[in-house]
PDB file of C-alpha atoms in Angstrom:
ATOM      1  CA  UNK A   1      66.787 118.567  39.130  1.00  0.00           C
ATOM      2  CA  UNK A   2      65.679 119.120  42.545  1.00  0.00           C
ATOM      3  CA  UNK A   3      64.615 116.547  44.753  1.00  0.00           C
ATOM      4  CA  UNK A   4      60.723 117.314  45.426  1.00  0.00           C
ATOM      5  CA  UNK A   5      61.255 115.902  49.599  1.00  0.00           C
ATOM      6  CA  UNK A   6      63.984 116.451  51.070  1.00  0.00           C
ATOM      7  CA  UNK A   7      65.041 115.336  54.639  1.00  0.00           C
ATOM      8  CA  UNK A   8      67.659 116.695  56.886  1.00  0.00           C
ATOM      9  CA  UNK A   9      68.910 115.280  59.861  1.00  0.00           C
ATOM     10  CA  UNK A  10      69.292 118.306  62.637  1.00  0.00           C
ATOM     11  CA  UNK A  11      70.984 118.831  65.497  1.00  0.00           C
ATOM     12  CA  UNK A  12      69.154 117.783  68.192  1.00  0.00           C
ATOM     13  CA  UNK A  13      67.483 114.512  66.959  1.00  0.00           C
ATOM     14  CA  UNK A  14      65.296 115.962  64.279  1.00  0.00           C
ATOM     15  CA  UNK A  15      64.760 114.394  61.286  1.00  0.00           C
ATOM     16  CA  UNK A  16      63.075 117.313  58.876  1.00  0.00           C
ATOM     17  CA  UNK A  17      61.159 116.405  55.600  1.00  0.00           C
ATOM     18  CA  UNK A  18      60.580 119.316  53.517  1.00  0.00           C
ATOM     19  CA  UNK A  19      57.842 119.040  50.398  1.00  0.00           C
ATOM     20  CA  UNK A  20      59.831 120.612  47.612  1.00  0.00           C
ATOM     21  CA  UNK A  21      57.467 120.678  44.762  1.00  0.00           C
ATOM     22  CA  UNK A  22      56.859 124.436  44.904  1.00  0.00           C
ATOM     23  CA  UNK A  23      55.745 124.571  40.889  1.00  0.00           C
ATOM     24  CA  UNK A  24      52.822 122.204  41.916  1.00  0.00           C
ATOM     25  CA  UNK A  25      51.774 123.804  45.196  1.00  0.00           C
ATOM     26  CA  UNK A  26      54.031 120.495  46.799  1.00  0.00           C
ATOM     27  CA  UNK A  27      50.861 118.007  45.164  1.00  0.00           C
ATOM     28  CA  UNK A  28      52.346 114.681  45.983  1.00  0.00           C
ATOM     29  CA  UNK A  29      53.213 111.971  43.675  1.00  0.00           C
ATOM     30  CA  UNK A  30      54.484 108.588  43.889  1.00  0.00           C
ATOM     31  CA  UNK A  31      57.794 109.033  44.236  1.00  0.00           C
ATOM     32  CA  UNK A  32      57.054 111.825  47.140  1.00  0.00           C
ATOM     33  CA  UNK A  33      55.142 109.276  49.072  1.00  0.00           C
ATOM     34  CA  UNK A  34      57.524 107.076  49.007  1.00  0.00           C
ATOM     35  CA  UNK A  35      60.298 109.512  50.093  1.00  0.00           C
ATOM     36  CA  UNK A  36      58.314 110.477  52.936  1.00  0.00           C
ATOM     37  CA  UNK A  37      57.437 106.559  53.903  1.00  0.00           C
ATOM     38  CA  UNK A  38      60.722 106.025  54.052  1.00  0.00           C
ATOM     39  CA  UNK A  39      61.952 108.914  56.114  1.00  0.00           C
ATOM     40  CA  UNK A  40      59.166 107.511  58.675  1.00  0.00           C
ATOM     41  CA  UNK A  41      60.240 104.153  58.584  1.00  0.00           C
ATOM     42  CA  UNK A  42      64.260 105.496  58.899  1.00  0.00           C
ATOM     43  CA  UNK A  43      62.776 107.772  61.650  1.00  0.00           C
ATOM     44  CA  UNK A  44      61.315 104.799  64.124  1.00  0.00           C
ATOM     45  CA  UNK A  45      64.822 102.512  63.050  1.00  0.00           C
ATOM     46  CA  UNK A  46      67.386 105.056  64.385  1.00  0.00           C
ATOM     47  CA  UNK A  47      68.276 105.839  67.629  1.00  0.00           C
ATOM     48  CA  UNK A  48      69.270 109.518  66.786  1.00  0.00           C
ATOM     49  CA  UNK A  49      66.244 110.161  65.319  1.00  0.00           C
ATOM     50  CA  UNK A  50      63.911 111.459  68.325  1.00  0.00           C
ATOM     51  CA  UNK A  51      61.280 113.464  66.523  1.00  0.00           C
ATOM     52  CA  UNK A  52      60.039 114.333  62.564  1.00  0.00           C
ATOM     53  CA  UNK A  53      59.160 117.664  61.119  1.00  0.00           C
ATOM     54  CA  UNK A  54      56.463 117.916  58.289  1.00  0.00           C
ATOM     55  CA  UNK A  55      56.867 121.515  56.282  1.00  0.00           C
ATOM     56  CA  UNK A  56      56.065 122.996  52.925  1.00  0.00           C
ATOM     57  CA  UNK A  57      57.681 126.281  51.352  1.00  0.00           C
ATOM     58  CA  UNK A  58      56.252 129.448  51.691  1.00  0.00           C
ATOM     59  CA  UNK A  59      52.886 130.153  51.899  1.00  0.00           C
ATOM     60  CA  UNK A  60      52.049 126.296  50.603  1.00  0.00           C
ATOM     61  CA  UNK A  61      52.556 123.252  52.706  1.00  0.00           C
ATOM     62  CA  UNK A  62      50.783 120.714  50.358  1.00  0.00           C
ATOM     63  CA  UNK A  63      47.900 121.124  47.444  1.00  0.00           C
ATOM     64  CA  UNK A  64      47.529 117.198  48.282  1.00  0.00           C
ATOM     65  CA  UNK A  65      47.275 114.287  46.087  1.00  0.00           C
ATOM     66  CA  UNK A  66      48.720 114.885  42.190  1.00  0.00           C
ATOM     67  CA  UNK A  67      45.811 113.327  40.554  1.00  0.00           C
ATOM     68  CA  UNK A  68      47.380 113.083  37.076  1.00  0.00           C
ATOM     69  CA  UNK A  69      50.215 111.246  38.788  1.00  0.00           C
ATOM     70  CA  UNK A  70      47.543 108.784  40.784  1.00  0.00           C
ATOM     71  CA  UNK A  71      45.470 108.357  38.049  1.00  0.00           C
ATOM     72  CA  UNK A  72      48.010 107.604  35.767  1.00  0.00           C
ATOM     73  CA  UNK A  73      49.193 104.785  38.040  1.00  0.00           C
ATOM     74  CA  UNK A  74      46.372 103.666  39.677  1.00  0.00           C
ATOM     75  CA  UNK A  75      46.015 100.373  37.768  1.00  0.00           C
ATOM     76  CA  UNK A  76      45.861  98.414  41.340  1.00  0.00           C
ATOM     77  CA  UNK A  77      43.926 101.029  42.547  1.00  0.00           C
ATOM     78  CA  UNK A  78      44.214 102.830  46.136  1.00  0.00           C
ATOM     79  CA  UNK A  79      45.204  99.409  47.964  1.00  0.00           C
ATOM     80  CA  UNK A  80      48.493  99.179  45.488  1.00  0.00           C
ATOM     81  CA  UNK A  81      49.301 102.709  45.791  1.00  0.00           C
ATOM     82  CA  UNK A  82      52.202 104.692  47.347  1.00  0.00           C
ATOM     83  CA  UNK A  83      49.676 107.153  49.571  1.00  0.00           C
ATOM     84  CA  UNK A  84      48.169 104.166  51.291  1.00  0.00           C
ATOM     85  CA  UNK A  85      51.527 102.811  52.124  1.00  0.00           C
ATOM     86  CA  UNK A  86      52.531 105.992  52.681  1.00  0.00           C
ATOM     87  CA  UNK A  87      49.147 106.299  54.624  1.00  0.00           C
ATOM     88  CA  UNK A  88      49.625 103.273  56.541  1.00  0.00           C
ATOM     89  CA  UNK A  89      53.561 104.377  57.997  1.00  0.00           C
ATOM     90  CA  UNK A  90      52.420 107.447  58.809  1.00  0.00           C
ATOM     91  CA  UNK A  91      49.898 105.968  61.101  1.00  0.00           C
ATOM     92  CA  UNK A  92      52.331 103.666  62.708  1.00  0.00           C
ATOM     93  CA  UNK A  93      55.363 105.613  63.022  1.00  0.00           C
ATOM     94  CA  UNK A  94      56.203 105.632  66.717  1.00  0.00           C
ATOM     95  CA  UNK A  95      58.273 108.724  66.499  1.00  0.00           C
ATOM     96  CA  UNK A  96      56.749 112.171  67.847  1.00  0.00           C
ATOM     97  CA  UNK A  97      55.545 114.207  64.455  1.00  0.00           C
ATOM     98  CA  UNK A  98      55.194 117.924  63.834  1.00  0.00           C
ATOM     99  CA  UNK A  99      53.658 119.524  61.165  1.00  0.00           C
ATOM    100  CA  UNK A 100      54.402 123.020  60.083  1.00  0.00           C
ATOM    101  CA  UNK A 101      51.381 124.264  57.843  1.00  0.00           C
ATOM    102  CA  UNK A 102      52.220 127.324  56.228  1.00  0.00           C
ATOM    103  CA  UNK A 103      49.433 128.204  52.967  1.00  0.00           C
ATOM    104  CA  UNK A 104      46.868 125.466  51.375  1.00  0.00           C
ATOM    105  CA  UNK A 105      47.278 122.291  53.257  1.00  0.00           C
ATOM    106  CA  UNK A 106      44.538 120.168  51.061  1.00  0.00           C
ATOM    107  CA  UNK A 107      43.298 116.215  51.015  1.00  0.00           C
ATOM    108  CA  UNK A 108      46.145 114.247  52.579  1.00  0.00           C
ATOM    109  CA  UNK A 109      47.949 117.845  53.474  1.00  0.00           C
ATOM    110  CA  UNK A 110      45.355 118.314  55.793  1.00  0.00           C
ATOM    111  CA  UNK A 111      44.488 114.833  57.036  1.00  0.00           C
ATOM    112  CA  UNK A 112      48.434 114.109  57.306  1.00  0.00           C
ATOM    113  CA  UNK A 113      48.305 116.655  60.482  1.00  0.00           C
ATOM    114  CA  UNK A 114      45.802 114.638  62.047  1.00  0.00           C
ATOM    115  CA  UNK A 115      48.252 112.121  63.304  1.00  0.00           C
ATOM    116  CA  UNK A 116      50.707 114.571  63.730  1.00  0.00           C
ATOM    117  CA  UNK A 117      51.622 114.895  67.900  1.00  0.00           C
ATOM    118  CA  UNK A 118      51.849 118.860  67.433  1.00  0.00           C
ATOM    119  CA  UNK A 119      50.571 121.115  65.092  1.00  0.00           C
ATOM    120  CA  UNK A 120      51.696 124.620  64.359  1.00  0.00           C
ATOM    121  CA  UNK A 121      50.487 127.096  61.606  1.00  0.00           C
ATOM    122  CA  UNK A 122      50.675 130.780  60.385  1.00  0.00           C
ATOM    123  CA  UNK A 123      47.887 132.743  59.633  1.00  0.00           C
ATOM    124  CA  UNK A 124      48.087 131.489  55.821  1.00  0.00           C
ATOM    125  CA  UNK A 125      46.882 128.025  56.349  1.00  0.00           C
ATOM    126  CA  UNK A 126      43.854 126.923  54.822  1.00  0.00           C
ATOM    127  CA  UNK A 127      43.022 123.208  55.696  1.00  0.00           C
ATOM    128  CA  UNK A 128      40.289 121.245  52.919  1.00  0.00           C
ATOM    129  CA  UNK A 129      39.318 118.214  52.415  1.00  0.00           C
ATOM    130  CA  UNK A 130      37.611 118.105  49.324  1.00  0.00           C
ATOM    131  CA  UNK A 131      37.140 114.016  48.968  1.00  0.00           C
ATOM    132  CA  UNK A 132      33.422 113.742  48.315  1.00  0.00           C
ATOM    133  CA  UNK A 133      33.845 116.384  45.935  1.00  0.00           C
ATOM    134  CA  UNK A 134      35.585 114.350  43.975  1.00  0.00           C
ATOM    135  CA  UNK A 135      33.793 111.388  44.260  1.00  0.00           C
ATOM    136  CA  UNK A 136      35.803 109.942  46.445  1.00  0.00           C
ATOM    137  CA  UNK A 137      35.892 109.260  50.557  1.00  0.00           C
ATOM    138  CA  UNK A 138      37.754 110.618  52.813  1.00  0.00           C
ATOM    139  CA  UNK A 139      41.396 108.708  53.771  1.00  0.00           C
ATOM    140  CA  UNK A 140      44.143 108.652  56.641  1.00  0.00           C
ATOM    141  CA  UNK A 141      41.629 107.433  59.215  1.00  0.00           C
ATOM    142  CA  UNK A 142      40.196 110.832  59.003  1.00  0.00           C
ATOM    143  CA  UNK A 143      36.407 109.656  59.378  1.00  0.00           C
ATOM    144  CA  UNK A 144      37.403 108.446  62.243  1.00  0.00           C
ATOM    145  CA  UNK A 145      39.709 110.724  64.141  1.00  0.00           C
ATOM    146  CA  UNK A 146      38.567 114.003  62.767  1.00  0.00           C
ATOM    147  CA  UNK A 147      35.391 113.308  64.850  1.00  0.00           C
ATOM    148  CA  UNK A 148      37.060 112.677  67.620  1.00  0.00           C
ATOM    149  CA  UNK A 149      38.476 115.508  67.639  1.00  0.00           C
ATOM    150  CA  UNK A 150      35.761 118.326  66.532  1.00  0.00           C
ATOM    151  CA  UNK A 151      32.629 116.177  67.002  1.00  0.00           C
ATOM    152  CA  UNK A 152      30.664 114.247  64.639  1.00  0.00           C
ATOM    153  CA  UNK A 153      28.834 117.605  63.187  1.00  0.00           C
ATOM    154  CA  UNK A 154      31.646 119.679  62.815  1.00  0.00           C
ATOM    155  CA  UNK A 155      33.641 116.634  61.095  1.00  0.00           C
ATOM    156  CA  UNK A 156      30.704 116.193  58.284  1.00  0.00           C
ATOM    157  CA  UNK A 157      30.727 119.873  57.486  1.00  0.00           C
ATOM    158  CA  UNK A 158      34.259 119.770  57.159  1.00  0.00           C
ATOM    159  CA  UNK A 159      34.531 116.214  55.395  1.00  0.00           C
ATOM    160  CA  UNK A 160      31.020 115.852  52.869  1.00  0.00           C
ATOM    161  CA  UNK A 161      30.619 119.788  52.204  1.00  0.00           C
ATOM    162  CA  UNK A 162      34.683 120.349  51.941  1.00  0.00           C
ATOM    163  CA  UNK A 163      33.902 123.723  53.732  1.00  0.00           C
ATOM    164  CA  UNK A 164      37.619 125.192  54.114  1.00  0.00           C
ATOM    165  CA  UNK A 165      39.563 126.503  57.911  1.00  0.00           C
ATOM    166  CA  UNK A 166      41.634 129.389  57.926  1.00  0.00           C
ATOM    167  CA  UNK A 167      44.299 129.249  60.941  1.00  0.00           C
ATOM    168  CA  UNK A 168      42.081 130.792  63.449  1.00  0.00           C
ATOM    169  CA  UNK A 169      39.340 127.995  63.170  1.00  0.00           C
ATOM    170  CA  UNK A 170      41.618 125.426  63.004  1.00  0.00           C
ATOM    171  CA  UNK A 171      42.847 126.914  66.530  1.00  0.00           C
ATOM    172  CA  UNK A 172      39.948 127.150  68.080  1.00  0.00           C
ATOM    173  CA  UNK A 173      38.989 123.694  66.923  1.00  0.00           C
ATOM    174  CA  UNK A 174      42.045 122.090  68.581  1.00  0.00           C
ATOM    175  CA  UNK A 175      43.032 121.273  65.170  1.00  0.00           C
ATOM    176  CA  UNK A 176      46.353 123.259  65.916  1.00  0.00           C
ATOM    177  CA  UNK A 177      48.789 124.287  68.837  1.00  0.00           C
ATOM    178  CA  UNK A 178      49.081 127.558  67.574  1.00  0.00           C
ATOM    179  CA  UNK A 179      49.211 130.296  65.148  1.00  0.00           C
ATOM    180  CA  UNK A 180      52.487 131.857  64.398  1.00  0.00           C
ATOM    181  CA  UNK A 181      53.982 134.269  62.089  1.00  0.00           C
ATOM    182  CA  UNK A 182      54.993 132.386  58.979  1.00  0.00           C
ATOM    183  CA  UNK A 183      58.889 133.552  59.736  1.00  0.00           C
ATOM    184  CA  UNK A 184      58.292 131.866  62.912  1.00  0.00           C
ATOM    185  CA  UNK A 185      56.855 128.585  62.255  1.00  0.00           C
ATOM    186  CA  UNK A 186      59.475 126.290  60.746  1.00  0.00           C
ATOM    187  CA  UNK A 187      61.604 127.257  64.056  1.00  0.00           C
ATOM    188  CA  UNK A 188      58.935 127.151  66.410  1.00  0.00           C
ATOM    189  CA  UNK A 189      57.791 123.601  64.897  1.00  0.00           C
ATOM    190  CA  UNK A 190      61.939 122.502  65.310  1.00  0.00           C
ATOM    191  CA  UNK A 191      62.187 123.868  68.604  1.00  0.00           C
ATOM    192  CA  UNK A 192      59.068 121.847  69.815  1.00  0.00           C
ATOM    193  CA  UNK A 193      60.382 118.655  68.317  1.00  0.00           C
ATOM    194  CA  UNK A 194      64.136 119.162  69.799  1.00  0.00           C
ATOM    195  CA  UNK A 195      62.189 119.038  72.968  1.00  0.00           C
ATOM    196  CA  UNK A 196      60.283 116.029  72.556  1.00  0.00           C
ATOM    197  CA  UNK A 197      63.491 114.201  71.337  1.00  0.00           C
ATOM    198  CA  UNK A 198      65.177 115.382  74.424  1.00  0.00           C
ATOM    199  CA  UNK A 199      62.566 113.293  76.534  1.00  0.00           C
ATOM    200  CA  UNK A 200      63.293 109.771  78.121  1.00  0.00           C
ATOM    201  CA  UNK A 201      62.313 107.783  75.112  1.00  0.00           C
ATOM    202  CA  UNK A 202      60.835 105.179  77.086  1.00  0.00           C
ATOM    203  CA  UNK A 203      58.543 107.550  78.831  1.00  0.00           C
ATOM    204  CA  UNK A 204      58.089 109.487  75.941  1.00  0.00           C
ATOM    205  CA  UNK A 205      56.618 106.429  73.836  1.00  0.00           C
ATOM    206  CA  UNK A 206      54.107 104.802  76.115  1.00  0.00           C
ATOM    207  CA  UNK A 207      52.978 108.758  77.458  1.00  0.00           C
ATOM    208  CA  UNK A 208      52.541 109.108  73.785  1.00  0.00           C
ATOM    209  CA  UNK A 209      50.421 105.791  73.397  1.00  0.00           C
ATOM    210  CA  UNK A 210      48.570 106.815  76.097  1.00  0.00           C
ATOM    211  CA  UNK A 211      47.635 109.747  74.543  1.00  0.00           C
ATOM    212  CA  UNK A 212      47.218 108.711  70.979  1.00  0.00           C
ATOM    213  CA  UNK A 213      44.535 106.203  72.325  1.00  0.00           C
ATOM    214  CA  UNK A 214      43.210 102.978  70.377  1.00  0.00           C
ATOM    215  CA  UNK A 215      45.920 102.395  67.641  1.00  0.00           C
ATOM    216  CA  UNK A 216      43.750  99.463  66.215  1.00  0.00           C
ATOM    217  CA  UNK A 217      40.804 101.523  66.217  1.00  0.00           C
ATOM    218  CA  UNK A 218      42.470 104.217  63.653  1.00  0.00           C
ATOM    219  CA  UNK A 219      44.200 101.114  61.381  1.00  0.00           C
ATOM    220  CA  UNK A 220      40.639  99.695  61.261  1.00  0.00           C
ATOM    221  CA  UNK A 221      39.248 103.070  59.985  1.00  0.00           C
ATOM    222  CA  UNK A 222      42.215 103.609  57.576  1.00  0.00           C
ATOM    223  CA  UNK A 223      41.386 100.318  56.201  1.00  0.00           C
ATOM    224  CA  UNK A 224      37.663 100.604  56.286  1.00  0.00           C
ATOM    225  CA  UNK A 225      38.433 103.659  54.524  1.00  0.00           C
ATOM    226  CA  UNK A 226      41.120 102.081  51.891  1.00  0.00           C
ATOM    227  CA  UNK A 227      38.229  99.755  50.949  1.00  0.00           C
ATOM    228  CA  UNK A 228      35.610 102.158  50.262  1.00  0.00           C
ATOM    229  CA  UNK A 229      38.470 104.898  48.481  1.00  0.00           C
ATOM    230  CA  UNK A 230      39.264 102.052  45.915  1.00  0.00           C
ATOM    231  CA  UNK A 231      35.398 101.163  45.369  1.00  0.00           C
ATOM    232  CA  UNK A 232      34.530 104.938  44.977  1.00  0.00           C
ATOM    233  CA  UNK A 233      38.059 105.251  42.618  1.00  0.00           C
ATOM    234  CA  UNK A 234      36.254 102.946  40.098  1.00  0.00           C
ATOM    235  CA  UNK A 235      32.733 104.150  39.779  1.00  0.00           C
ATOM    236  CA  UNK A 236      31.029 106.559  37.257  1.00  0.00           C
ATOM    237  CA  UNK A 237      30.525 109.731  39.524  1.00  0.00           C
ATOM    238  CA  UNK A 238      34.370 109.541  40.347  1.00  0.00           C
ATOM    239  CA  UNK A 239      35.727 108.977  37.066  1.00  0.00           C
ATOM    240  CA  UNK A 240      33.798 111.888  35.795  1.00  0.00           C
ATOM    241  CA  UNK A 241      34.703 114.080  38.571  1.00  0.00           C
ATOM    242  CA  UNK A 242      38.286 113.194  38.837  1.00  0.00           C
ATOM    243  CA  UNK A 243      38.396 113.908  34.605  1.00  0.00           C
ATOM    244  CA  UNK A 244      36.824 117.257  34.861  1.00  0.00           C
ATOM    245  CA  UNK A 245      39.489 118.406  37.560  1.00  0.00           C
ATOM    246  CA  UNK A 246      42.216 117.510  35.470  1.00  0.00           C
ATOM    247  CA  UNK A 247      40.857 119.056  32.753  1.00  0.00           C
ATOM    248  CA  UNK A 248      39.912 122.347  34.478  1.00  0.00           C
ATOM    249  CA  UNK A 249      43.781 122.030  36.013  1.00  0.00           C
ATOM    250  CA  UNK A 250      45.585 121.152  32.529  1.00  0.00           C
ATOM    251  CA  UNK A 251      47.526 124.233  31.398  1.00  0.00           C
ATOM    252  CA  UNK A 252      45.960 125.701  28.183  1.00  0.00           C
ATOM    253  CA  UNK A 253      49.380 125.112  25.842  1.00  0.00           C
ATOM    254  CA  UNK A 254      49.219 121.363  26.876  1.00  0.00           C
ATOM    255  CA  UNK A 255      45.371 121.316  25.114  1.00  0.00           C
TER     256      UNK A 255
END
């Protein structure tokens, strides 16, 4: 059986984790979040290790969240859950990240870009976060830094009415670096991270800091958000939304 994320160490101080669910559009369970939390985690504890690559397959980086898998765990609710532990590395990893959106990059595959140091695409991508759809909120301290980033207006349209971005809008936005052909992305978003491993680390990390701004700010959101996601994860409007997604998603010879 194949392993659904797979990382590979690269030549040049690039650690590369690859979503390898391809039969579920890469929707991540458990197990994947915990793979990925713990490429982070090796990422910031070795020396080698000067930059991280997030990429999909072909024409899907990640459909987001496996909601049979969460709900079918989710006795301790969001707080005791692999994505918000996975949630919480990703926002304190200390190594540079890249993502490499190629396809649907939905819920956490779109918010997981936002702390993501560079951002590449082809003109496949289509970022949504469908949360409040679902009855839900939005997570990954995206309330907070997807403002920041497109203004407040922009971020409700994107975040209450789910409305999706095709590569071009997420350009213009400054949601991306750039838009690339899709048989150029996974070695244009290497490339970038061989040269931000190549940096002066010392330099590299407080530059980065710098940059990255108030780190307690965006854990205080993520929390704030945490709190709200496992509230919402009990009530009547989510329960009844998350059941009629799985149902409309169950395969018709599984009825």
């Amino acid at each position: 059986m194949a392993e659904t994320v797979t990382i590979t160490d690269l030549e040049g101080g690039v650690r590369l984790i690859t979503l390898n669910r391809p039969e579920k559009k890469n929707a991540l369970t458990g197990a994947m979040y915990d793979a990925m939390r713990e490429a982070l985690a090796g990422a910031d504890a070795a020396d080698r290790t000067g930059a991280v690559v997030f990429a999909g397959q072909p024409g899907m980086f990640s459909a987001g969240n496996d909601l049979a898998d969460f709900m079918g765990g989710a006795a301790g609710g969001f707080s005791a859950s692999p994505a918000l532990a996975f949630i919480r590395q990703l926002a304190r990893t200390r190594t540079p990240m890249v993502a490499a959106i190629d396809g649907i990059a939905v819920g956490i595959g779109a918010t997981l870009s936002l702390h993501c140091d560079l951002v590449y695409a082809s003109p496949a991508a289509r970022l949504r976060m469908p949360f409040v759809e679902l009855g839900l909120v939005p997570e990954a301290a995206s309330s907070y830094l997807l403002p920041l980033r497109v203004g407040r207006l922009k971020a409700t349209e994107l975040l209450l009415l789910s409305r999706p971005l095709d590569a071009d809008e997420a350009l213009a936005l400054g949601l991306v670096n750039a838009v690339l052909p899709a048989d150029m992305l996974l070695d244009q978003a290497i490339a970038q991270a061989a040269k931000l491993a190549a940096l002066p680390r010392g330099a590299l990390a407080a530059s980065r800091a710098l940059i990255r701004g108030d780190q307690a700010q965006v854990e205080a959101a993520l929390e704030a958000e945490a709190r709200a996601f496992d509230a919402q994860l009990r009530s009547p409007e989510s329960q009844e939304r998350l059941a009629a997604f799985l149902a409309r998603s169950k395969p018709a010879s599984s009825a």
